[in-house]
Coordinates of C-alpha atoms and ligand atoms in Angstrom, one line a residue:
M246 CA -52.1 31.6 1.0
G247 CA -53.7 32.2 4.4
R248 CA -56.4 34.2 2.6
L249 CA -57.1 31.3 0.3
W250 CA -57.4 28.8 3.1
R251 CA -59.8 31.1 4.9
R252 CA -61.9 31.4 1.8
E253 CA -62.0 27.6 1.5
F254 CA -63.0 27.3 5.1
W255 CA -65.8 29.8 4.7
R256 CA -67.0 28.1 1.5
L257 CA -67.3 24.8 3.5
T258 CA -69.0 26.5 6.4
A259 CA -71.4 28.3 4.0
L260 CA -72.4 25.1 2.2
V261 CA -72.9 23.2 5.4
G262 CA -74.8 26.1 7.0
A263 CA -77.0 26.5 3.9
G264 CA -77.7 22.8 3.9
G265 CA -78.6 22.9 7.6
L266 CA -80.9 26.0 7.1
V267 CA -82.7 24.4 4.1
G268 CA -83.2 21.2 6.1
W269 CA -84.4 22.9 9.3
P270 CA -88.0 23.8 8.3
F271 CA -88.5 20.1 7.4
S272 CA -86.9 18.9 10.7
A273 CA -84.1 17.4 8.6
M274 CA -81.2 19.6 9.6
P275 CA -78.6 16.7 9.7
A276 CA -79.6 15.6 6.3
G277 CA -79.2 19.1 5.0
I278 CA -75.7 19.4 6.6
A279 CA -74.8 16.0 5.0
V280 CA -76.0 17.3 1.6
G281 CA -73.8 20.4 2.1
L282 CA -70.8 18.3 2.9
L283 CA -71.4 16.0 -0.1
M284 CA -71.5 19.0 -2.4
C285 CA -68.3 20.2 -1.0
L286 CA -66.7 16.7 -1.4
A287 CA -68.0 16.5 -5.0
F288 CA -66.3 19.8 -5.8
H289 CA -62.9 18.7 -4.4
L290 CA -63.2 15.3 -6.1
R291 CA -63.8 17.0 -9.4
Q292 CA -60.7 19.2 -9.0
L293 CA -58.7 16.2 -7.9
R294 CA -59.7 14.4 -11.1
A295 CA -58.8 17.4 -13.2
L296 CA -55.4 17.4 -11.5
Y297 CA -54.9 13.7 -12.0
Q298 CA -55.8 13.9 -15.7
W299 CA -53.6 16.9 -16.3
L300 CA -50.6 15.3 -14.7
T301 CA -51.0 11.9 -16.3
L302 CA -52.4 12.8 -19.8
R303 CA -51.0 16.2 -20.8
P304 CA -48.4 17.4 -18.3
Q305 CA -46.8 19.7 -20.9
E306 CA -49.9 21.7 -21.5
E307 CA -51.4 24.5 -19.5
P308 CA -53.1 23.4 -16.2
P309 CA -56.9 23.2 -15.9
V310 CA -58.6 26.5 -15.0
A311 CA -59.7 26.6 -11.3
S312 CA -60.3 29.2 -8.7
G313 CA -59.2 29.6 -5.1
L314 CA -56.9 27.1 -3.5
W315 CA -57.0 24.7 -6.4
G316 CA -56.1 27.4 -8.9
E317 CA -53.1 28.4 -6.8
L318 CA -52.1 24.7 -6.5
F319 CA -52.3 24.2 -10.3
D320 CA -50.3 27.4 -11.0
R321 CA -47.6 26.4 -8.6
L322 CA -47.3 22.9 -9.9
Y323 CA -47.1 24.3 -13.5
R324 CA -44.4 26.7 -12.6
Y325 CA -42.4 24.0 -10.8
Q326 CA -42.7 21.7 -13.8
K327 CA -41.5 24.4 -16.1
R328 CA -38.5 25.1 -13.9
Q329 CA -37.7 21.4 -13.7
A330 CA -37.9 21.0 -17.5
L331 CA -35.5 24.0 -17.9
T332 CA -33.0 22.6 -15.4
Q333 CA -33.1 19.2 -17.2
K334 CA -32.5 20.8 -20.5
R335 CA -29.5 22.7 -19.1
L336 CA -28.1 19.5 -17.5
R337 CA -28.5 17.6 -20.7
A338 CA -26.6 20.3 -22.6
T339 CA -23.8 20.3 -20.0
L340 CA -23.6 16.6 -20.1
Q341 CA -23.4 16.6 -23.8
R342 CA -20.6 19.3 -23.7
I343 CA -18.7 17.2 -21.2
Q344 CA -19.1 14.1 -23.4
E345 CA -18.0 16.0 -26.5
S346 CA -14.9 17.4 -24.7
S347 CA -14.1 13.9 -23.4
E348 CA -14.6 12.5 -26.8
A349 CA -12.0 15.0 -28.2
M350 CA -9.4 13.9 -25.5
R351 CA -6.5 11.8 -26.6
D352 CA -6.6 9.9 -23.3
S353 CA -9.1 7.1 -22.7
V354 CA -12.0 8.0 -20.4
V355 CA -14.3 5.3 -19.1
M356 CA -17.2 5.9 -16.8
L357 CA -18.3 3.1 -14.5
D358 CA -21.4 2.8 -12.3
R359 CA -21.2 1.8 -8.6
H360 CA -20.9 -1.9 -9.5
G361 CA -18.0 -1.3 -11.8
D362 CA -20.1 -1.9 -15.0
L363 CA -19.3 0.2 -18.1
E364 CA -21.6 3.2 -18.6
W365 CA -19.9 5.4 -21.1
W366 CA -16.5 5.8 -22.8
N367 CA -14.8 7.9 -25.4
S368 CA -13.4 6.8 -28.8
A369 CA -9.8 6.8 -27.4
A370 CA -10.9 4.0 -25.0
E371 CA -12.1 2.0 -28.0
R372 CA -8.7 2.5 -29.7
M373 CA -6.5 1.9 -26.7
L374 CA -8.5 -0.6 -24.6
G375 CA -10.4 -2.3 -27.4
L376 CA -13.9 -1.5 -26.0
K377 CA -16.6 -2.1 -28.5
P378 CA -19.2 0.6 -29.1
Q379 CA -22.6 -0.3 -27.6
L380 CA -21.7 -4.0 -27.3
D381 CA -19.7 -3.7 -24.1
R382 CA -22.1 -1.4 -22.3
G383 CA -23.1 -2.9 -18.9
Q384 CA -20.1 -5.3 -18.9
H385 CA -18.0 -5.3 -15.8
I386 CA -14.6 -3.6 -16.4
T387 CA -12.6 -6.6 -15.1
N388 CA -14.2 -8.7 -17.9
L389 CA -12.6 -6.5 -20.4
L390 CA -9.4 -5.5 -18.7
R391 CA -8.4 -8.9 -17.3
D392 CA -4.8 -8.4 -16.4
P393 CA -4.5 -9.5 -12.7
R394 CA -2.5 -6.4 -11.9
F395 CA -5.4 -4.2 -13.1
V396 CA -8.0 -6.4 -11.3
D397 CA -6.0 -6.1 -8.0
Y398 CA -5.6 -2.3 -8.5
F399 CA -9.3 -1.9 -9.3
H400 CA -10.5 -3.9 -6.2
G401 CA -7.8 -2.6 -3.9
R402 CA -9.5 0.9 -4.0
D403 CA -6.2 2.6 -3.3
Y404 CA -5.9 4.9 -6.3
R405 CA -3.3 7.3 -5.0
E406 CA -0.6 6.0 -7.4
P407 CA -1.3 5.3 -11.1
L408 CA -0.8 1.8 -12.6
T409 CA 1.3 1.2 -15.6
L410 CA 0.4 -1.7 -17.9
P411 CA 0.6 -2.7 -21.6
S412 CA -2.6 -2.2 -23.5
P413 CA -4.8 -5.4 -23.7
I414 CA -5.0 -5.1 -27.5
D415 CA -1.5 -4.0 -28.3
E416 CA 1.5 -5.1 -26.1
T417 CA 3.7 -2.3 -27.5
L418 CA 1.4 0.4 -26.2
I419 CA 2.2 1.3 -22.6
L420 CA -0.7 2.8 -20.7
Q421 CA -0.9 4.5 -17.4
F422 CA -4.2 3.9 -15.6
Q423 CA -5.6 6.3 -13.0
I424 CA -9.0 5.7 -11.3
T425 CA -11.0 8.4 -9.6
L426 CA -14.0 7.8 -7.3
Y427 CA -16.9 10.2 -7.6
G428 CA -20.6 10.6 -6.8
D429 CA -22.3 7.5 -5.4
D430 CA -19.2 5.2 -5.4
E431 CA -19.0 5.5 -9.2
R432 CA -15.6 5.4 -10.9
L433 CA -13.8 7.1 -13.7
V434 CA -11.0 5.2 -15.3
M435 CA -8.5 7.2 -17.3
A436 CA -5.8 5.7 -19.4
R437 CA -2.9 7.7 -20.9
D438 CA -0.5 6.5 -23.6
I439 CA 3.0 6.8 -22.0
T440 CA 4.8 4.6 -24.5
R441 CA 7.4 7.3 -25.4
L442 CA 8.0 8.2 -21.8
H443 CA 8.3 4.5 -20.9
R444 CA 10.9 3.9 -23.6
L445 CA 12.9 7.0 -22.5
E446 CA 12.8 5.8 -18.9
Q447 CA 14.0 2.3 -20.0
M448 CA 16.8 3.9 -22.0
R449 CA 17.9 5.9 -18.9
R450 CA 17.8 2.8 -16.7
D451 CA 19.8 0.7 -19.3
F452 CA 22.3 3.5 -19.7
V453 CA 23.0 3.8 -16.0
A454 CA 23.2 0.0 -15.6
N455 CA 25.6 -0.3 -18.5
V456 CA 27.8 2.6 -17.5
S457 CA 28.0 1.3 -13.9
H458 CA 28.8 -2.2 -15.2
E459 CA 31.5 -0.9 -17.5
L460 CA 33.1 1.2 -14.8
R461 CA 33.3 -1.8 -12.5
T462 CA 36.3 -3.6 -14.1
P463 CA 38.6 -0.6 -14.5
L464 CA 37.8 0.4 -10.9
T465 CA 38.7 -3.1 -9.6
V466 CA 42.0 -3.0 -11.4
L467 CA 42.8 0.5 -10.0
A468 CA 41.8 -0.4 -6.5
G469 CA 43.9 -3.6 -6.7
Y470 CA 47.1 -1.8 -7.8
L471 CA 46.5 1.0 -5.3
E472 CA 46.2 -1.6 -2.5
T473 CA 49.5 -3.1 -3.5
Y474 CA 51.2 0.3 -3.7
E475 CA 49.7 1.3 -0.3
D476 CA 51.7 -1.5 1.3
M477 CA 54.8 0.1 0.0
A478 CA 53.8 3.7 1.0
G479 CA 56.4 3.7 3.8
Q480 CA 59.2 3.6 1.1
L481 CA 57.7 6.6 -0.8
P482 CA 58.2 10.3 0.0
P483 CA 55.5 11.5 2.4
R484 CA 53.7 13.7 -0.2
M485 CA 53.3 10.7 -2.6
G486 CA 52.2 8.5 0.3
R487 CA 49.4 10.9 1.2
G488 CA 48.3 11.1 -2.5
L489 CA 48.3 7.4 -2.6
S490 CA 46.0 7.0 0.4
Q491 CA 43.7 9.7 -1.0
M492 CA 43.5 7.9 -4.3
K493 CA 42.7 4.7 -2.5
A494 CA 39.9 6.4 -0.5
Q495 CA 38.4 8.0 -3.6
T496 CA 38.5 4.7 -5.6
D497 CA 36.7 3.0 -2.7
R498 CA 34.1 5.7 -2.8
M499 CA 33.7 5.3 -6.5
Q500 CA 33.3 1.6 -6.1
N501 CA 30.6 2.1 -3.5
L502 CA 28.9 4.5 -5.8
V503 CA 29.0 2.1 -8.8
N504 CA 27.8 -0.8 -6.6
D505 CA 24.9 1.2 -5.3
L506 CA 24.0 2.4 -8.8
L507 CA 24.0 -1.2 -10.1
L508 CA 21.9 -2.3 -7.2
L509 CA 19.4 0.4 -7.8
S510 CA 19.2 -0.4 -11.5
R511 CA 18.7 -4.0 -10.7
L512 CA 15.9 -3.1 -8.3
E513 CA 14.3 -1.0 -11.0
I514 CA 14.6 -3.4 -13.9
D515 CA 14.0 -6.6 -12.1
Q516 CA 10.3 -7.5 -11.2
G517 CA 11.5 -9.3 -8.1
G518 CA 9.6 -11.7 -6.0
R519 CA 11.6 -14.8 -7.0
D520 CA 13.6 -15.3 -3.8
D521 CA 10.7 -14.3 -1.5
A522 CA 10.5 -16.4 1.7
P523 CA 9.5 -15.8 5.4
L524 CA 12.5 -14.1 7.0
A525 CA 14.0 -14.9 10.4
M526 CA 13.5 -11.3 11.6
G527 CA 15.4 -11.8 14.9
D528 CA 18.5 -13.1 13.1
L529 CA 18.3 -10.5 10.4
L530 CA 18.2 -7.6 12.9
E531 CA 21.0 -9.0 15.0
A532 CA 23.2 -9.4 11.9
V533 CA 22.6 -5.8 10.8
K534 CA 23.2 -4.7 14.4
N535 CA 26.6 -6.4 14.3
D536 CA 27.5 -4.7 11.0
A537 CA 26.4 -1.3 12.3
A538 CA 28.3 -1.8 15.5
A539 CA 31.5 -2.6 13.5
L540 CA 31.0 0.7 11.6
S541 CA 30.2 2.6 14.7
E542 CA 33.4 1.4 16.5
G543 CA 31.8 2.1 19.9
R544 CA 30.7 5.6 19.2
Q545 CA 27.1 4.6 19.7
S546 CA 25.1 1.9 21.5
I547 CA 22.9 -0.2 19.3
S548 CA 20.0 -2.5 20.4
V549 CA 17.4 -4.8 18.8
E550 CA 13.7 -5.0 19.8
I551 CA 11.4 -7.7 18.4
D552 CA 7.7 -7.2 19.4
E553 CA 6.1 -8.8 16.3
A554 CA 5.8 -12.6 16.1
R555 CA 4.9 -12.7 12.3
A556 CA 7.7 -12.8 9.8
L557 CA 8.1 -10.6 6.8
V558 CA 7.9 -12.4 3.4
G559 CA 10.5 -11.0 1.1
S560 CA 13.9 -11.2 -0.3
E561 CA 16.5 -11.5 2.5
K562 CA 19.2 -9.8 0.4
E563 CA 17.0 -6.8 -0.4
I564 CA 15.5 -6.3 3.1
R565 CA 18.9 -6.7 4.7
S566 CA 20.3 -4.1 2.3
A567 CA 17.5 -1.6 3.1
L568 CA 17.8 -2.2 6.8
S569 CA 21.6 -1.8 6.7
N570 CA 21.3 1.4 4.8
L571 CA 19.0 2.8 7.5
A572 CA 21.2 1.5 10.3
F573 CA 24.5 2.8 8.7
N574 CA 22.9 6.2 8.2
A575 CA 22.0 6.3 11.9
V576 CA 25.6 5.5 12.8
R577 CA 26.9 8.1 10.3
Y578 CA 24.6 11.0 11.1
A579 CA 23.3 10.5 14.7
G580 CA 26.6 11.7 16.3
K581 CA 28.7 10.4 19.2
D582 CA 27.3 8.8 22.3
R583 CA 23.8 8.2 20.9
H584 CA 21.5 5.2 21.1
I585 CA 20.2 3.5 18.0
V586 CA 17.3 0.9 18.1
L587 CA 16.5 -1.6 15.3
R588 CA 12.9 -2.7 15.9
W589 CA 10.4 -5.1 14.4
R590 CA 6.9 -4.3 15.7
P591 CA 3.2 -4.5 14.9
H592 CA 1.7 -1.5 13.1
G593 CA -2.1 -1.5 12.6
E594 CA -2.9 -4.8 10.8
G595 CA 0.6 -4.9 9.4
A596 CA 4.0 -4.5 10.8
C597 CA 6.9 -2.0 10.9
L598 CA 10.6 -2.3 10.6
E599 CA 12.0 0.7 12.3
V600 CA 15.4 2.3 12.9
E601 CA 15.3 5.0 15.6
D602 CA 18.1 7.2 16.8
D603 CA 18.3 10.0 19.3
G604 CA 20.8 12.0 17.3
E605 CA 20.9 15.3 15.6
G606 CA 17.8 14.7 13.4
I607 CA 16.8 16.4 10.1
D608 CA 15.0 19.6 9.4
P609 CA 11.4 18.7 8.3
I610 CA 11.9 20.8 5.1
H611 CA 14.2 18.1 3.8
L612 CA 12.0 15.1 4.5
P613 CA 9.9 15.1 1.3
R614 CA 13.1 15.0 -0.9
L615 CA 15.2 12.8 1.2
T616 CA 14.6 9.6 -0.9
E617 CA 15.7 11.3 -4.1
R618 CA 18.9 10.1 -5.6
F619 CA 21.9 12.1 -4.5
Y620 CA 19.8 14.4 -2.3
R621 CA 21.8 15.4 0.7
V622 CA 21.0 17.6 3.7
D623 CA 24.6 18.5 4.3
K624 CA 26.6 17.8 1.2
G625 CA 30.1 18.2 2.7
R626 CA 29.2 16.1 5.7
S627 CA 27.6 13.2 3.8
T628 CA 30.7 12.9 1.5
A629 CA 33.0 12.9 4.5
T630 CA 30.9 10.1 6.2
G631 CA 31.3 7.9 3.1
G632 CA 27.7 8.0 1.9
T633 CA 26.9 7.7 -1.8
G634 CA 23.6 9.7 -1.7
L635 CA 21.7 6.6 -2.9
G636 CA 21.0 4.8 0.4
L637 CA 17.4 6.0 0.9
A638 CA 16.6 5.7 -2.8
I639 CA 17.6 2.0 -2.5
V640 CA 15.4 1.7 0.7
K641 CA 12.5 3.2 -1.2
H642 CA 12.8 0.8 -4.1
V643 CA 13.2 -2.3 -2.0
L644 CA 10.0 -1.3 -0.1
L645 CA 8.1 -0.7 -3.4
R646 CA 8.9 -4.3 -4.3
H647 CA 7.6 -5.5 -1.0
A648 CA 4.3 -3.6 -1.0
G649 CA 5.8 -1.4 1.8
R650 CA 6.3 2.3 2.2
L651 CA 8.8 4.5 4.0
E652 CA 7.7 6.9 6.7
I653 CA 10.3 9.4 8.1
S654 CA 9.8 11.4 11.2
S655 CA 12.4 13.7 12.6
R656 CA 13.0 17.0 14.3
P657 CA 16.3 18.8 14.5
G658 CA 18.1 17.8 17.7
Q659 CA 15.5 15.2 18.6
G660 CA 16.6 12.2 16.6
A661 CA 15.2 10.5 13.5
T662 CA 12.9 7.5 13.0
F663 CA 12.8 5.7 9.7
R664 CA 9.8 3.3 9.5
C665 CA 9.3 0.7 6.8
L666 CA 5.6 -0.2 6.9
F667 CA 4.4 -3.5 5.5
P668 CA 0.8 -4.6 5.0
A669 CA -0.6 -7.8 6.6
E670 CA -0.6 -9.6 3.3
R671 CA 3.2 -9.5 3.4
L672 CA 3.4 -11.2 6.8
R673 CA 3.4 -14.9 7.7
D674 CA 2.7 -16.5 11.0
T675 CA 5.7 -18.7 11.8
T676 CA 4.8 -20.0 15.3
P677 CA 4.8 -23.8 15.4
N678 CA 1.0 -23.9 16.1
A679 CA 0.2 -21.7 13.2
Q680 CA 2.3 -23.7 10.9
R681 CA 0.6 -26.9 11.9
A682 CA -2.8 -25.3 11.3
Ligands
ADP610 P1 23.9 9.3 2.0 O1 24.7 8.4 1.2 O2 24.3 10.7 1.8 O3 23.8 8.9 3.4 P2 21.1 8.7 1.9 O4 20.1 8.6 0.8 O5 21.3 7.4 2.7 O6 22.4 9.2 1.3 O7 20.6 9.8 3.0 C1 20.2 11.1 2.5 C2 20.5 12.1 3.6 O8 19.6 11.9 4.7 C3 21.9 12.0 4.2 O9 22.8 12.8 3.4 C4 21.7 12.6 5.6 O10 21.8 14.1 5.6 C5 20.2 12.4 5.9 N1 20.0 11.3 6.9 C6 19.8 10.0 6.6 N2 19.6 9.3 7.8 C7 19.8 10.2 8.8 C8 19.8 10.1 10.2 N3 19.5 8.9 10.8 N4 20.0 11.2 10.9 C9 20.2 12.4 10.3 N5 20.2 12.5 9.0 C10 20.0 11.5 8.2

């Protein structure tokens, strides 16, 4: 390249010099130089015109023939153009292959641009979501999927969990929506038909609910008679008396289990939200503290801290049940002479209902599975303490219905903290001024 530049420079110098020399005998050296410069300019303008015509009129053809720097420039542009064309061809082929494979998928795939307008979709999307070929292109997705739950999910931009909804064109078809963000804020909406899975899940829930319900009556009868006989235990031989009190203890356990199973099924089946109201957090925490203190029988000290003025909007029964489960767990598992705190405090924009103890704690390897039904860290110990193994599963479900989530932090020997985190939308200002405003 340096060589070409030098040649160009010498060409200019030679033309200008020649012009000057021709003009010199006639005492018109500047005019000669000007002529030289003009010739040089004319040459470059011609090449520029050739370049312009090539690029605008016949870019696919070979470039114009030129020597020196211009020739090199044409060659390079030509090679660059060819490379670009090849890359474009490859990209088009890849895109077509992706579209073909998406087309063959049984799940719906819908590509949206950065505004949420429809760009492309496969035929499964036409079948499941009722999108019309060509006609719906450019429409906003929320004009076609109008269910408020989808609209909230779409605008909420929190796509960690999928959303389950019936299809907009067929109520019996249950779809699971999952949105993925990619590229320049574009979105990919996938919908999968989970009707069969949904039906099975419903059958499982109904089965557990029915069995628990059916077990309730016989258990009540058993417990009733056992209670009566227990009063007469003094008149029985000691071996029979021991058997009687064990039968009573196990019947109580079964009753607790059945009650927790029923509560859990109700939480799963019921949509909730009917008895939502701003809760008097101070009173609620004090009431749970008193229940926990009764269970603790002085083995632990329990305190309440309220640092958040806003109230949680929710079902008092459910929130109380969740908080009681956490507080009772602390009493059961923290150990003797420990301190337990029930706290309502701000957390980011939202708030946090927290139960903290300075007890034995939990090994972090158990934490991810702790909210599973019947998952226990120490099976023998949990049974002995009267737990049903459903406490944290109930807490998790209550929180799901209140847009909250459970966060557990614990280290062996350093206590455990169970945090129920609620977003700001779930809080209500209850100070007299705010109410008046
Ligand atoms: P359980 O009826 O067995 O108490 P949960 O679902 O309420 O069932 O709790 C699951 C397990 O988590 C318990 O078996 C216990 O080992 C552990 N756990 C819960 N809370 C605490 C706590 N505050 N400290 C230590 N371990 C706890």
